[in-house]
Coordinates of C-alpha atoms in Angstrom, one line a residue:
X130 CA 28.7 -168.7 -10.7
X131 CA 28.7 -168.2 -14.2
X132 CA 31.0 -169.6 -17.1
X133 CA 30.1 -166.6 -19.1
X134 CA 33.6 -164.5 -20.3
X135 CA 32.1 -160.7 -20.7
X136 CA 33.8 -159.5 -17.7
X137 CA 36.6 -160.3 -15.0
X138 CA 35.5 -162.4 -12.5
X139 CA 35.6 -160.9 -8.6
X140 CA 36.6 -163.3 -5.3
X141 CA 33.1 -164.4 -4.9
X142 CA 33.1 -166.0 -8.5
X143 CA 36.2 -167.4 -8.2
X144 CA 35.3 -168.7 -4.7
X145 CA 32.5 -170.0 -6.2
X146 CA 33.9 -172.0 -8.7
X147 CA 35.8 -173.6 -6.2
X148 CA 33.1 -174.7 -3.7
X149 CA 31.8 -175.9 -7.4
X150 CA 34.6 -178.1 -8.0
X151 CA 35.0 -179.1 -4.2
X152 CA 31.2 -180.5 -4.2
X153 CA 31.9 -182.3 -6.9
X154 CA 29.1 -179.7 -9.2
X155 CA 31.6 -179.0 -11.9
X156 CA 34.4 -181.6 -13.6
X157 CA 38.0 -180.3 -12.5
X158 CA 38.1 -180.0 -16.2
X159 CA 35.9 -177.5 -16.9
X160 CA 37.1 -175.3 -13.5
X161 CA 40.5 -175.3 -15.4
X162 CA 39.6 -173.8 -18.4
X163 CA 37.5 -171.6 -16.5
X164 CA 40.3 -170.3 -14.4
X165 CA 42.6 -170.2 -17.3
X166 CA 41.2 -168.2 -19.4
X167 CA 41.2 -165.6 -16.8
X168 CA 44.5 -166.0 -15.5
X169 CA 46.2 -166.1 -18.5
X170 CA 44.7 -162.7 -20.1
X171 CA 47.7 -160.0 -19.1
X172 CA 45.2 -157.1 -19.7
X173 CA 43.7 -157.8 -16.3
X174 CA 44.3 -156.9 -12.3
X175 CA 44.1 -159.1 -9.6
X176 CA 44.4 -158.9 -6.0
X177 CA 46.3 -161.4 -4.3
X178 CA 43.7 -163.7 -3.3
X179 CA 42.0 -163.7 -6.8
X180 CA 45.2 -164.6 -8.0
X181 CA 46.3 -167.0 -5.8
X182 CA 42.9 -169.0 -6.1
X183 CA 43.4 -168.9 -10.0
X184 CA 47.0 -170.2 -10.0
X185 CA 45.6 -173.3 -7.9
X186 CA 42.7 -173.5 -10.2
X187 CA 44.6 -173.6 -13.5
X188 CA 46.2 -177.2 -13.5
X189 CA 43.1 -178.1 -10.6
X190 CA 42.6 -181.6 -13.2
X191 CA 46.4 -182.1 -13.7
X192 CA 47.3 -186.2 -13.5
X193 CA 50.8 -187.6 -13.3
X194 CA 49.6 -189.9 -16.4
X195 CA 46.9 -191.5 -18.0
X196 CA 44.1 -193.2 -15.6
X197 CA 45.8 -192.1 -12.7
X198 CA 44.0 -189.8 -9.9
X199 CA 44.3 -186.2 -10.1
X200 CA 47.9 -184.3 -8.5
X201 CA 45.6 -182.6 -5.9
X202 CA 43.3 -185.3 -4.1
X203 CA 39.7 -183.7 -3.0
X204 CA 41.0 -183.2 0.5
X205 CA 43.6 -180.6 -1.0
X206 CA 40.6 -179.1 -3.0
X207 CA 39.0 -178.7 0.4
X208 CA 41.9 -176.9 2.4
X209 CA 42.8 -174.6 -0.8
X210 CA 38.7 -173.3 -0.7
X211 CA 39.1 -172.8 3.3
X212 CA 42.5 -171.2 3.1
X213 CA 41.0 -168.8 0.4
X214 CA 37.7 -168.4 2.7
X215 CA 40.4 -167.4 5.3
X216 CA 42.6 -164.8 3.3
X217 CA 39.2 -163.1 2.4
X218 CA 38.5 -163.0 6.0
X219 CA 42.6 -160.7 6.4

């Protein structure tokens, strides 16, 4: 996994930064910008399960307000990473 920006990221990295964020090696935070900066560049292709796994990244740290816990528990983090593991797998 790399944060590095000189090329569009492929399933695996994508994948990767999720098994990051669902092991608790990278901040929520820091997945989100990741994922954002790719998903949010129109220049680029996806297939469906890149961009699917970037939608649910972008917003992964969203709160409902100040101090409270994130939107999308670490449970949810968990199924979205398996349910990506399993659209690979199609």
């Amino acid at each position: 996994m790399s944060g590095g920006e000189d090329h569009q990221p492929d399933l695996d990295e994508i994948e990767a930064w999720f098994a990051a964020v669902a092991e608790g090696r990278v901040t929520r935070d820091a997945a989100d910008r990741w994922a954002a900066r790719w998903y949010t560049d129109d220049s680029l292709d996806w297939d469906e399960p890149s961009l699917w796994a970037l939608r649910l990244l972008c917003g992964i740290d969203l709160r409902p307000g100040p101090n409270q816990p994130y939107l999308h528990d670490d449970a949810q983090v968990r199924r979205w990473h398996a349910e990506l593991r399993r659209r690979r797998a199609e």
